[in-house]
Amino acid sequence: MIRFDEKNKVFLLDTENTSYGIAVVDDRYVGHLYYGKKLRDTDIRYLLREDEAPFTPAANKRETGSFLDCAHMEYPETGMGDYRESAVCIRSMSGHRASEIRYEGYEIIQGKPALEGLPATWAQDSQCGTLKIFCRDSLSGMKITLLYSVFEGLDALTRSVIIENEGTEPFYIEKVLSACLDMDDRDFEMMSLAGSWGRERRIQRRPLGYGRQNVASFRGESSHQEHPFLALVTPGTTQESGEVYAMNFVYSGNFIAQAEKSQFDSVRMTMGIHPEGFTWKLEPGERFTTPEVAMVYSAEGLGKMTRTYHDLYREHLIRSPYLHKKRPILINNWEATYFDFDEKKLLEIAKEASELGIEMLVMDDGWFGKRNLDDSSLGDWYVNEGKIKGGLRKLAENVKKLGMKFGIWIEPEMVSPDSELYRKHPDWAIQIPGRDITQSRAQYVLDFSRNEVVDGVYEMIAKVLRSADISYVKWDMNRQLATLGSYALPADRQGELSHRYMLGVYRMQERLITDFPELLLENCSGGGARFDAGMLYYSPQIWCSDDTDAIERLAIQEGTALVYPVASMGAHVSVCPNHTVGRNTPFETRGDVALLGTFGYELDITKLSVEEKAQVKIQVEKYHKYNDLIREGDYYRLASASENGSYDSWMIVEKSRRKALLFYVQTLARANTKSRFLRLAGLDPEKRYSVGEKEYFGSTLMQAGIRILPESGDFKSRLIEITEAGTP
Ligand code: DGJ
């Protein structure tokens, strides 16, 4: 619910358990009052400290600068005296960089407006309200609309900003962040997700010191390295307790997420498009919309934050018709064959897989142009009939005859220097005239800021999809952007390229899922470099990492599931020794770990032993048995092997709390240990639950725990069902 207290000039944005307060100061400034556990009072202006030095400019004009540098603001300006991080910076035609963001009015509407060309959460009018606060910088004619959408049933709100040029001259936006949260420091610790290829989204936590601490990407994608998620937590925050302020960006390109602790022990938390290399020329009459930030506050630790994000994204972000469906169990030939395959090999894999209950064959990289290695043919989106004899239609038909669906891999944003496309359109590659284009994986990036490039590539890919019965597409992106330049942009608009590139990617994904509404789209980026909320708007699942080792995956999936619904994590069983780390793990453990995600296989199934094939059948059964629960249930993190070094555990609890599934893996076995009592979570304390042959109250299982006996051998996993007593 959104309220405006006219007398006190206070906006209160309430969700079920939280309040967010904004106040108009001196009739001019949009000040921040409060974010946290729900408040009952609306008269909370005292939180502005207006009666403390340096007072507000109306009472003490001579210290306006001091006021600006310490007041808590909703959307801080540049160049007028607030020396903390600003949210917006424009450069006028006269070359000056300053703006005064002054309150003009507001509007409260039901529902949530869409954001032009951008992925964003959505809601029915009854589920969400939106506050628009209008501000203006009178000298430039810049109008700023601050958008706050409040999800009443969930403790989440989203923020974005619209900049309009209502002046008579163009100006350049040099920075435009999407959200800012000013608060007094409470000895916050900063949590973020960091990694690398094969080590995506490891949880990182550190004390917040004075100055600016940020995580960022200017790689043209959300990236393997850092992630558009930031949380500030009170000291000692655990899964169940402590306060958490979190921001997650619904965007897949360059970002900055920052916390700045200032001289007066206040903290400014900001998130938005990274200003480095960014400028956007706004002509009179034009507008710019920022991507949105999804903000979650939890007074019940990290677990509650996680479940809020999961519900927000499942109910209000992912649109795919597959969201609430069991996805077909797939087998992907990448780790089975890499580039060395033909239709015969694929059909051998499909035949064996279908006999074991696998439901879809995915043909990965290498089926098009003359691609037999990673050094050619990106952009030549037609089948290599030398490799796939009879073409895609025939292959898809033969796969279908085995009772399976068929899917393909594509990498639309890229072009190989050795390709027909590049020879025909060398100017379609992102490049700086006169400089060598930086190659990565022997490829260039196509200039998706240009409509003709997006449309040209789309037509080729749509033709392929229309040529055969293709149910699934894996959209990959295997390098980051560099040598940034576009032939289509004038000199003073080159700084728009990275964001325009993202808009082009989003436009093509939107077109793809609109024209092929039955298509199951999985995003991917050299593993999990673009696993973000922006991509989830288009695809219900994203490949999590190229590291498929079950033990490495514990940390990767833990970090990913901190924010994103578990059923969106692309997770497969692969062979041992694992291709990335060379580790051997039990086949059963690999299956149990992959069950937390989309579940599938990435191996040459024709080479599995009889025992392993029998295991595949068991895993397929487990998937069918548990996927509804895993996909739709509440996720609880019980233990992290990354923290304790020896065991990992999570639980999924059905929303009705009648059923749950417990996963436990012992990473390294230890000598001479006793059993462990593992305390469960999320159950109904009053209900009785069956665990194996025994029955206990939920309270016993959560307070005293269940007993896990030590086992000999590393990497052994267990799945334990917990069911309300008397439930079939
Ligand atoms: C990177 C992906 O993450 C892999 O799964 C595979 O599709 C390769 N690209 C193919 O080039």
XYZ file of C-alpha atoms and ligand atoms in Angstrom:
739
model
C 0.000 0.000 0.000
C 1.214 3.499 -0.817
C 0.130 6.391 1.412
C 0.804 10.091 1.251
C 0.475 12.056 4.461
C -0.361 15.471 3.013
C 0.203 17.318 6.266
C 3.651 15.917 6.967
C 4.573 15.520 3.291
C 5.509 11.919 3.896
C 5.097 8.988 1.512
C 4.883 5.561 3.108
C 5.278 2.479 0.963
C 4.163 -0.579 2.900
C 4.494 -4.250 2.080
C 3.326 -6.975 4.415
C 6.294 -6.604 6.772
C 8.202 -3.543 5.591
C 7.861 0.214 5.302
C 9.756 2.600 3.077
C 9.470 6.293 3.915
C 10.138 9.346 1.757
C 9.633 12.999 2.713
C 9.592 16.269 0.874
C 12.039 18.654 2.554
C 11.691 22.434 2.249
C 9.112 21.766 -0.467
C 12.070 21.096 -2.760
C 14.179 18.078 -1.894
C 13.144 14.424 -1.965
C 14.573 13.076 1.258
C 14.822 9.514 2.448
C 13.260 8.713 5.807
C 13.267 5.042 6.494
C 13.467 1.509 5.124
C 12.971 -1.505 7.329
C 10.472 -3.399 9.424
C 6.909 -2.122 9.113
C 6.063 1.096 10.977
C 2.695 2.020 12.403
C 3.237 5.790 12.645
C 3.178 8.039 9.638
C 4.445 11.094 11.470
C 8.110 10.166 11.175
C 9.618 13.387 9.878
C 11.887 13.513 12.936
C 13.999 10.934 11.087
C 15.125 13.734 8.774
C 16.966 15.510 11.633
C 15.730 18.841 10.214
C 16.225 20.511 13.597
C 19.901 19.554 13.800
C 22.782 21.526 12.342
C 23.359 22.229 9.511
C 19.512 22.436 9.366
C 17.710 22.624 6.051
C 18.439 25.365 3.496
C 15.131 27.100 4.316
C 16.415 27.654 7.861
C 20.079 28.070 7.067
C 20.712 28.976 3.457
C 24.360 29.815 4.119
C 25.027 26.134 4.881
C 23.142 24.633 1.938
C 26.294 22.768 0.910
C 26.627 21.135 4.333
C 22.980 20.116 4.198
C 23.384 18.561 0.761
C 26.452 16.638 1.875
C 24.810 14.944 4.835
C 21.055 14.732 4.200
C 19.569 11.371 3.279
C 18.336 11.714 -0.284
C 16.280 9.549 -2.571
C 18.062 10.517 -5.770
C 21.190 12.571 -5.185
C 22.344 15.157 -7.673
C 25.779 16.124 -8.975
C 27.749 19.290 -8.673
C 25.818 21.264 -6.032
C 27.601 20.183 -2.854
C 26.773 16.540 -2.115
C 30.179 14.906 -2.418
C 28.945 11.367 -1.919
C 28.103 9.212 -4.950
C 25.526 10.969 -7.110
C 22.729 9.139 -8.871
C 22.542 11.318 -11.940
C 24.956 13.528 -13.814
C 24.204 15.478 -16.956
C 26.511 17.615 -19.048
C 24.920 20.633 -20.687
C 25.863 21.963 -24.116
C 27.854 24.599 -22.262
C 29.947 21.780 -20.792
C 28.764 22.114 -17.178
C 27.998 19.147 -14.996
C 25.427 19.990 -12.359
C 21.745 19.596 -11.708
C 19.288 20.473 -8.982
C 16.694 17.784 -8.488
C 13.677 19.574 -7.093
C 10.354 18.056 -6.150
C 7.341 18.983 -8.282
C 4.609 16.517 -7.472
C 3.540 12.901 -7.392
C 1.081 10.360 -8.718
C 0.013 7.039 -7.245
C -1.314 4.402 -9.634
C -2.430 0.815 -9.319
C -0.263 -1.806 -11.038
C 3.130 -1.440 -12.557
C 4.018 0.326 -15.803
C 6.253 -1.566 -18.244
C 9.722 -0.145 -18.883
C 10.294 0.686 -22.548
C 12.420 -1.999 -24.237
C 13.644 -3.378 -20.927
C 13.065 -6.501 -18.912
C 11.158 -5.708 -15.721
C 8.938 -7.242 -13.112
C 5.233 -7.096 -13.868
C 2.091 -7.407 -11.790
C -1.639 -7.228 -11.908
C -3.214 -4.021 -10.667
C -4.427 -5.761 -7.522
C -0.927 -7.006 -6.626
C 1.115 -3.862 -6.889
C 0.980 -0.087 -6.653
C 3.358 2.457 -8.127
C 4.418 5.831 -6.796
C 5.773 8.324 -9.288
C 7.659 11.276 -7.865
C 8.214 14.074 -10.358
C 11.255 16.318 -10.086
C 12.851 18.914 -12.301
C 16.145 20.634 -12.891
C 14.850 23.924 -14.143
C 17.998 25.203 -15.846
C 18.393 22.197 -18.162
C 14.706 21.321 -18.409
C 15.448 17.794 -17.214
C 12.385 16.116 -15.767
C 13.068 13.146 -13.527
C 10.411 10.636 -12.609
C 11.314 8.339 -9.750
C 9.299 5.129 -9.966
C 8.642 2.955 -6.920
C 6.536 -0.183 -7.368
C 5.413 -1.917 -4.221
C 4.540 -5.623 -4.172
C 2.121 -5.920 -1.336
C 2.183 -9.668 -0.812
C 5.969 -9.747 -0.937
C 8.509 -7.700 0.980
C 9.923 -6.305 -2.235
C 9.855 -3.101 -4.167
C 11.357 -2.046 -7.458
C 12.864 1.254 -8.485
C 13.658 2.842 -11.796
C 13.958 6.320 -13.203
C 12.794 8.149 -16.309
C 14.742 11.180 -17.518
C 13.001 13.480 -19.990
C 14.394 16.474 -21.763
C 11.748 19.180 -21.535
C 14.249 21.922 -22.261
C 15.189 23.569 -25.502
C 18.694 22.161 -25.889
C 20.067 18.643 -25.863
C 22.087 17.439 -22.875
C 24.311 14.437 -22.279
C 23.457 11.982 -19.531
C 26.812 10.860 -18.170
C 25.433 8.848 -15.311
C 21.965 7.638 -14.435
C 21.645 5.123 -11.639
C 18.418 3.323 -10.877
C 18.315 3.308 -7.090
C 19.869 4.924 -4.063
C 19.335 4.090 -0.423
C 20.750 6.337 2.309
C 20.800 5.001 5.870
C 22.722 5.388 9.086
C 25.431 2.738 9.314
C 24.794 -0.164 11.675
C 28.221 -1.756 11.347
C 27.009 -3.227 8.118
C 28.771 -6.006 6.313
C 28.669 -6.069 2.550
C 27.693 -9.205 0.659
C 28.235 -9.729 -3.032
C 28.764 -12.516 -5.543
C 32.122 -12.850 -7.250
C 33.877 -15.360 -9.443
C 35.387 -16.235 -12.763
C 34.723 -18.623 -15.623
C 33.906 -21.980 -14.004
C 33.659 -20.349 -10.556
C 30.633 -18.122 -10.886
C 28.786 -16.351 -8.074
C 30.700 -17.353 -4.942
C 29.349 -15.580 -1.883
C 31.651 -12.885 -0.562
C 31.200 -10.989 2.716
C 33.342 -8.233 4.173
C 33.060 -5.426 6.719
C 32.010 -2.074 5.306
C 34.653 0.566 5.806
C 34.736 4.288 5.101
C 34.812 5.267 1.457
C 33.334 3.635 -1.625
C 33.251 -0.108 -2.042
C 31.720 -1.459 -5.185
C 31.258 -4.413 -7.453
C 30.924 -3.680 -11.125
C 31.109 -4.809 -14.702
C 32.038 -2.871 -17.802
C 32.469 -6.022 -19.832
C 29.194 -5.512 -21.699
C 27.477 -8.256 -19.703
C 26.662 -8.890 -16.068
C 29.750 -11.144 -16.109
C 31.396 -14.160 -14.496
C 33.568 -11.886 -12.420
C 31.167 -9.729 -10.427
C 27.443 -9.730 -10.146
C 24.662 -7.122 -10.062
C 23.671 -8.049 -6.524
C 24.594 -6.277 -3.331
C 23.381 -6.716 0.235
C 24.179 -4.864 3.409
C 23.632 -7.004 6.474
C 23.804 -6.284 10.178
C 26.657 -8.004 12.019
C 26.143 -11.688 12.692
C 23.350 -12.073 10.132
C 22.626 -15.731 9.485
C 20.113 -17.593 7.371
C 17.427 -17.067 10.044
C 18.303 -13.817 11.788
C 19.666 -10.367 11.162
C 18.622 -7.517 8.916
C 19.316 -7.550 5.211
C 19.028 -4.726 2.670
C 19.447 -6.152 -0.800
C 19.511 -4.799 -4.329
C 19.476 -6.858 -7.500
C 19.593 -5.346 -10.978
C 17.121 -6.470 -13.597
C 19.674 -5.897 -16.326
C 22.347 -7.900 -18.147
C 24.903 -5.284 -19.176
C 27.375 -2.978 -17.444
C 26.518 -2.218 -13.840
C 27.807 -0.730 -10.649
C 26.603 -1.726 -7.188
C 28.151 0.326 -4.462
C 28.104 1.075 -0.760
C 29.711 4.252 0.486
C 30.258 4.990 4.147
C 30.643 8.688 4.738
C 32.052 11.012 7.398
C 28.817 11.048 9.430
C 28.577 7.249 9.519
C 25.820 7.157 6.999
C 25.769 4.672 4.187
C 24.728 5.298 0.624
C 23.870 2.150 -1.327
C 23.488 2.623 -5.082
C 22.921 0.516 -8.168
C 22.624 1.221 -11.851
C 24.273 1.212 -15.257
C 28.020 1.710 -14.845
C 28.868 5.293 -15.775
C 32.309 4.351 -17.130
C 32.193 4.762 -20.883
C 28.497 5.665 -20.763
C 26.947 8.813 -22.198
C 23.533 9.298 -23.705
C 22.588 12.341 -25.711
C 19.024 13.390 -24.943
C 17.437 15.707 -27.453
C 14.505 17.934 -26.432
C 11.377 15.805 -26.278
C 13.300 12.537 -25.786
C 13.396 10.316 -22.732
C 15.630 7.680 -21.207
C 14.381 4.881 -18.966
C 16.736 3.069 -16.611
C 16.565 -0.646 -15.913
C 15.010 -1.441 -12.565
C 16.474 -2.510 -9.269
C 14.586 -5.059 -7.192
C 14.989 -4.234 -3.505
C 14.287 -6.621 -0.683
C 14.437 -5.989 3.049
C 14.433 -8.911 5.442
C 14.383 -8.765 9.225
C 14.709 -12.540 9.297
C 18.112 -13.080 7.815
C 19.351 -14.131 4.430
C 16.950 -17.037 4.050
C 13.932 -14.756 4.026
C 15.631 -12.445 1.508
C 16.321 -15.416 -0.752
C 12.762 -16.697 -0.603
C 11.400 -13.215 -1.313
C 13.536 -12.917 -4.453
C 12.545 -16.436 -5.528
C 8.845 -15.605 -5.167
C 9.231 -12.198 -6.802
C 10.945 -13.674 -9.838
C 8.684 -16.715 -10.094
C 5.500 -14.694 -9.738
C 6.450 -11.369 -11.310
C 9.430 -11.660 -13.650
C 9.742 -14.931 -15.555
C 7.086 -15.117 -18.245
C 7.867 -18.399 -19.950
C 5.010 -20.892 -20.354
C 7.481 -23.440 -18.921
C 7.857 -21.587 -15.625
C 5.489 -23.829 -13.705
C 6.083 -26.925 -15.808
C 8.433 -29.799 -15.470
C 11.042 -29.133 -18.170
C 12.016 -32.026 -20.429
C 15.098 -33.851 -19.129
C 17.688 -33.044 -21.732
C 20.929 -34.515 -22.901
C 23.413 -32.081 -24.403
C 26.292 -33.330 -26.556
C 28.840 -30.612 -25.607
C 30.925 -32.513 -23.077
C 30.182 -35.751 -24.959
C 31.656 -34.748 -28.305
C 32.627 -31.068 -28.304
C 32.855 -30.212 -32.044
C 33.442 -33.760 -33.175
C 30.008 -35.124 -34.054
C 27.708 -35.943 -36.917
C 24.052 -36.906 -37.107
C 24.911 -40.569 -36.585
C 26.686 -39.894 -33.308
C 23.860 -37.662 -32.124
C 21.278 -40.310 -32.924
C 23.280 -42.955 -31.073
C 23.256 -40.690 -28.024
C 19.563 -39.952 -28.455
C 18.654 -43.633 -28.817
C 20.431 -44.682 -25.656
C 19.123 -41.626 -23.806
C 15.514 -42.219 -24.812
C 15.711 -45.781 -23.527
C 16.741 -44.442 -20.146
C 13.924 -41.898 -19.976
C 15.695 -38.760 -21.184
C 13.286 -36.538 -23.065
C 15.199 -34.100 -25.268
C 18.396 -34.068 -27.319
C 20.241 -30.763 -27.523
C 22.773 -30.337 -30.306
C 25.387 -27.894 -29.049
C 27.991 -25.786 -30.843
C 29.361 -26.949 -34.219
C 26.354 -27.794 -36.442
C 26.471 -24.776 -38.789
C 28.630 -23.208 -41.477
C 31.912 -25.092 -41.586
C 32.480 -25.012 -37.850
C 34.633 -27.870 -36.582
C 36.502 -25.797 -34.038
C 35.771 -22.519 -32.299
C 37.565 -20.459 -34.961
C 34.976 -20.087 -37.720
C 31.409 -19.712 -38.948
C 29.660 -17.752 -36.202
C 27.099 -15.760 -38.141
C 26.610 -18.427 -40.815
C 23.381 -19.784 -39.423
C 22.663 -22.617 -41.825
C 23.246 -26.281 -41.185
C 26.478 -27.984 -42.186
C 25.043 -30.802 -44.280
C 28.451 -32.455 -44.433
C 28.112 -33.063 -40.704
C 24.352 -33.339 -40.313
C 23.444 -35.391 -43.376
C 19.889 -34.821 -44.488
C 19.743 -31.522 -42.577
C 18.028 -30.402 -39.420
C 14.501 -31.386 -40.372
C 15.522 -35.003 -40.845
C 17.593 -35.073 -37.678
C 14.743 -33.573 -35.670
C 12.310 -36.094 -37.175
C 14.585 -38.998 -36.296
C 14.994 -37.708 -32.761
C 11.232 -37.345 -32.534
C 10.783 -40.944 -33.687
C 12.688 -41.928 -30.565
C 10.038 -40.151 -28.523
C 12.278 -37.161 -27.787
C 12.211 -33.446 -28.417
C 15.038 -31.701 -30.208
C 16.937 -28.499 -29.385
C 19.843 -26.504 -30.777
C 22.623 -24.146 -29.660
C 23.078 -20.666 -31.167
C 25.313 -17.669 -30.506
C 23.528 -14.849 -32.340
C 25.526 -11.882 -31.010
C 28.806 -13.049 -32.489
C 30.631 -13.292 -35.790
C 33.807 -15.167 -36.689
C 36.347 -13.263 -38.775
C 36.306 -16.449 -40.848
C 32.642 -16.394 -41.828
C 30.548 -15.467 -44.829
C 28.675 -12.962 -42.683
C 31.816 -11.075 -41.742
C 33.131 -11.107 -45.293
C 29.830 -9.623 -46.448
C 29.323 -7.138 -43.605
C 32.650 -6.319 -41.937
C 31.087 -3.121 -40.568
C 28.590 -5.176 -38.546
C 31.282 -6.001 -35.987
C 31.807 -3.721 -33.002
C 35.094 -1.940 -33.719
C 37.067 1.279 -33.581
C 38.142 2.385 -37.058
C 41.925 2.174 -37.394
C 42.379 -0.283 -34.511
C 42.621 -4.070 -34.560
C 39.471 -5.609 -33.186
C 40.326 -7.498 -30.013
C 39.599 -11.176 -30.593
C 38.360 -13.431 -27.835
C 37.781 -17.090 -28.590
C 38.645 -16.067 -32.156
C 35.441 -14.089 -32.504
C 34.068 -10.566 -32.808
C 30.912 -9.103 -31.316
C 28.145 -7.988 -33.655
C 26.846 -4.465 -33.308
C 23.459 -5.237 -31.787
C 22.862 -1.512 -31.284
C 21.875 -1.513 -34.967
C 18.414 -2.704 -35.897
C 19.527 -3.998 -39.300
C 22.121 -6.236 -37.612
C 19.635 -7.641 -35.099
C 17.044 -8.144 -37.827
C 19.550 -9.708 -40.236
C 20.718 -12.258 -37.673
C 17.191 -12.862 -36.450
C 15.949 -13.713 -39.948
C 18.701 -16.326 -40.387
C 17.939 -17.924 -37.040
C 14.169 -17.793 -37.464
C 14.602 -19.574 -40.807
C 16.502 -22.367 -39.057
C 13.834 -22.634 -36.369
C 11.083 -22.785 -38.974
C 12.963 -25.430 -40.952
C 12.592 -28.197 -38.383
C 10.728 -29.245 -35.278
C 12.901 -27.439 -32.723
C 11.573 -27.215 -29.187
C 14.494 -25.646 -27.367
C 17.223 -23.095 -27.993
C 20.364 -22.513 -25.947
C 21.425 -18.882 -26.609
C 25.113 -18.572 -25.807
C 27.463 -15.580 -25.625
C 31.112 -16.528 -25.398
C 33.030 -13.301 -25.124
C 32.853 -9.884 -23.583
C 32.765 -6.555 -25.401
C 35.917 -4.586 -26.261
C 37.202 -2.117 -28.867
C 33.860 -0.392 -28.460
C 32.732 1.485 -31.505
C 29.738 1.453 -33.816
C 29.674 2.497 -37.442
C 26.094 3.613 -36.988
C 26.603 6.091 -34.160
C 27.928 9.657 -34.490
C 30.958 10.645 -32.427
C 28.962 12.140 -29.575
C 26.783 9.040 -29.263
C 29.497 6.339 -29.145
C 29.006 6.192 -25.370
C 25.512 4.819 -25.984
C 26.800 1.639 -27.597
C 26.897 -0.752 -24.624
C 23.373 0.049 -23.487
C 21.999 0.112 -27.027
C 23.682 -3.280 -27.510
C 21.731 -4.678 -24.535
C 18.497 -3.178 -25.867
C 19.201 -4.961 -29.173
C 19.756 -8.282 -27.393
C 16.517 -7.827 -25.451
C 14.652 -6.886 -28.628
C 15.779 -10.030 -30.389
C 14.971 -12.269 -27.417
C 11.526 -10.696 -27.193
C 10.954 -11.298 -30.886
C 12.141 -14.882 -30.598
C 9.792 -15.834 -27.781
C 6.919 -13.928 -29.379
C 7.307 -15.574 -32.785
C 7.998 -19.002 -31.257
C 5.807 -19.033 -28.159
C 6.303 -22.752 -27.527
C 10.079 -22.497 -27.580
C 11.951 -23.304 -24.376
C 14.776 -20.749 -24.269
C 17.848 -21.266 -22.104
C 20.298 -18.400 -21.854
C 24.003 -19.051 -21.399
C 27.214 -17.070 -21.578
C 30.415 -19.092 -21.581
C 28.850 -20.857 -18.624
C 27.084 -18.426 -16.313
C 28.347 -14.959 -17.256
C 24.869 -13.659 -17.950
C 22.899 -15.374 -15.219
C 20.864 -12.371 -14.154
C 17.343 -11.131 -13.617
C 17.316 -9.370 -16.991
C 17.754 -12.648 -18.822
C 15.179 -14.418 -16.651
C 12.538 -12.143 -18.143
C 13.076 -13.926 -21.463
C 14.139 -17.430 -20.461
C 12.996 -19.482 -17.491
C 16.417 -21.102 -17.169
C 20.036 -20.081 -17.610
C 23.137 -22.271 -17.815
C 24.782 -21.818 -14.457
C 28.406 -22.663 -15.155
C 30.631 -24.713 -17.453
C 31.979 -26.319 -14.321
C 29.771 -29.374 -13.938
C 31.754 -30.975 -11.115
C 29.236 -31.775 -8.395
C 31.384 -30.445 -5.568
C 32.305 -27.189 -7.300
C 28.650 -26.834 -8.185
C 27.682 -26.787 -4.491
C 29.215 -23.323 -4.122
C 28.115 -22.076 -7.540
C 24.528 -23.166 -6.995
C 24.529 -21.860 -3.428
C 25.589 -18.404 -4.645
C 23.177 -18.428 -7.566
C 20.263 -19.624 -5.433
C 20.959 -16.853 -2.934
C 18.947 -14.679 -5.337
C 17.531 -16.720 -8.212
C 14.887 -19.458 -8.163
C 16.496 -22.888 -8.068
C 14.517 -24.145 -11.052
C 16.164 -21.481 -13.205
C 19.645 -22.960 -12.690
C 20.828 -25.018 -15.664
C 22.425 -28.083 -14.040
C 23.610 -31.329 -15.669
C 25.203 -34.630 -14.756
C 28.545 -35.097 -16.506
C 31.279 -37.727 -16.606
C 34.202 -38.333 -14.289
C 36.992 -37.500 -14.068
C 35.263 -34.159 -14.461
C 36.423 -32.260 -17.557
C 37.087 -29.037 -15.657
C 38.630 -30.096 -12.366
C 39.460 -33.785 -12.931
C 37.606 -34.869 -9.796
C 35.801 -38.189 -9.363
C 32.497 -38.087 -7.570
C 29.802 -40.751 -7.191
C 27.280 -40.797 -10.042
C 24.500 -40.549 -7.481
C 25.898 -37.318 -6.018
C 26.160 -35.759 -9.465
C 22.481 -36.532 -9.984
C 21.402 -35.209 -6.588
C 23.269 -31.935 -7.130
C 21.787 -31.446 -10.611
C 18.278 -32.122 -9.237
C 18.311 -28.701 -7.581
C 18.374 -27.110 -11.038
C 16.802 -27.863 -14.406
C 18.345 -31.350 -14.487
C 19.840 -33.008 -17.530
C 22.908 -34.810 -18.839
C 26.036 -33.635 -20.594
C 27.979 -36.792 -21.416
C 28.328 -39.574 -23.957
C 25.627 -41.825 -22.637
C 26.651 -44.601 -25.028
C 29.874 -44.959 -23.037
C 28.311 -45.327 -19.569
C 28.662 -48.613 -17.714
C 25.657 -50.833 -17.022
C 25.650 -49.651 -13.382
C 25.735 -46.009 -14.434
C 22.881 -46.531 -16.862
C 20.869 -48.089 -14.053
C 21.646 -44.971 -12.019
C 20.390 -42.744 -14.848
C 17.030 -44.520 -14.642
C 16.865 -43.938 -10.904
C 17.785 -40.275 -11.340
C 15.111 -39.819 -13.991
C 12.570 -41.273 -11.568
C 13.773 -38.955 -8.806
C 13.437 -35.979 -11.136
C 9.834 -36.866 -11.947
C 9.098 -37.490 -8.312
C 10.639 -34.348 -6.865
C 10.693 -31.694 -9.556
C 7.273 -30.187 -8.761
C 8.342 -29.767 -5.158
C 11.796 -28.404 -5.992
C 10.509 -26.042 -8.674
C 7.635 -24.558 -6.696
C 8.744 -24.933 -3.078
C 10.605 -22.733 -0.603
C 14.374 -23.072 -0.489
C 16.231 -23.207 2.827
C 20.005 -23.263 3.044
C 20.966 -25.394 6.049
C 24.732 -25.653 5.726
C 27.386 -24.486 3.330
C 30.446 -26.569 2.507
C 32.124 -23.323 1.435
C 31.852 -22.162 5.049
C 32.329 -25.347 7.060
C 34.590 -27.239 4.655
C 32.945 -30.610 5.157
C 29.253 -30.779 4.394
C 26.563 -29.011 2.443
C 22.843 -29.124 2.933
C 19.671 -27.529 1.647
C 15.964 -28.191 1.970
C 12.978 -27.500 -0.204
C 9.678 -27.203 1.617
C 6.329 -27.307 -0.153
C 4.401 -24.047 0.335
C 1.714 -26.000 2.225
C 4.486 -27.344 4.507
C 3.212 -30.864 4.025
C 6.253 -32.174 2.209
C 9.929 -31.418 2.130
C 13.106 -32.757 0.629
C 16.442 -32.646 2.375
C 19.748 -32.801 0.531
C 22.950 -33.576 2.364
C 26.422 -34.143 0.994
C 29.531 -34.935 2.889
C 32.355 -33.349 0.942
C 35.411 -34.761 2.680
C 35.119 -37.720 5.035
C 36.803 -37.375 8.422
C 38.282 -39.913 10.793
C 36.772 -40.664 14.153
C 33.662 -38.483 14.137
C 30.267 -38.878 15.739
C 26.920 -38.465 14.033
C 25.692 -34.928 13.331
C 22.319 -33.466 14.310
C 21.185 -31.386 11.374
C 18.527 -28.841 12.281
C 15.852 -28.558 9.616
C 13.967 -25.414 8.654
C 10.693 -24.223 7.195
C 8.500 -27.002 8.614
C 5.311 -26.473 10.592
C 6.334 -26.908 14.248
C 2.892 -28.286 15.095
C 2.722 -30.884 12.326
C 3.977 -34.411 12.652
C 6.304 -35.549 9.891
C 7.500 -38.968 8.774
C 11.203 -39.346 8.185
C 11.881 -42.903 7.047
C 10.143 -45.200 9.507
C 9.916 -42.591 12.272
C 7.584 -39.700 13.055
C 8.447 -36.413 14.748
C 6.937 -33.008 15.335
C 8.232 -30.312 13.013
C 9.486 -28.528 16.119
C 11.682 -31.516 17.051
C 13.159 -31.680 13.570
C 13.860 -27.956 13.576
C 15.083 -27.591 17.170
C 16.872 -30.870 17.841
C 17.511 -31.904 14.247
C 17.727 -35.202 12.452
C 20.665 -37.497 12.928
C 23.100 -37.882 10.059
C 25.472 -40.783 10.552
C 29.034 -40.374 9.338
C 29.890 -42.282 6.214
C 33.144 -43.516 4.863
C 34.084 -42.049 1.504
C 34.167 -38.554 0.057
C 31.411 -36.715 -1.801
C 28.524 -38.947 -0.804
C 25.075 -37.437 -0.998
C 21.683 -38.279 0.454
C 18.187 -37.135 -0.356
C 15.741 -37.547 2.494
C 11.989 -37.158 2.155
C 10.053 -35.527 4.943
C 6.297 -35.894 4.680
C 3.437 -34.881 6.896
C 2.412 -38.025 8.766
C -0.571 -39.604 7.108
C 0.162 -38.006 3.696
C 0.348 -40.580 0.924
C 29.927 -22.232 -23.634
C 28.794 -22.955 -22.996
O 28.708 -22.640 -21.651
C 28.975 -24.444 -23.199
O 27.963 -25.138 -22.532
C 28.984 -24.741 -24.675
O 27.728 -24.463 -25.213
C 30.053 -23.937 -25.353
N 29.976 -22.549 -25.043
C 29.981 -24.114 -26.848
O 30.821 -23.303 -27.524
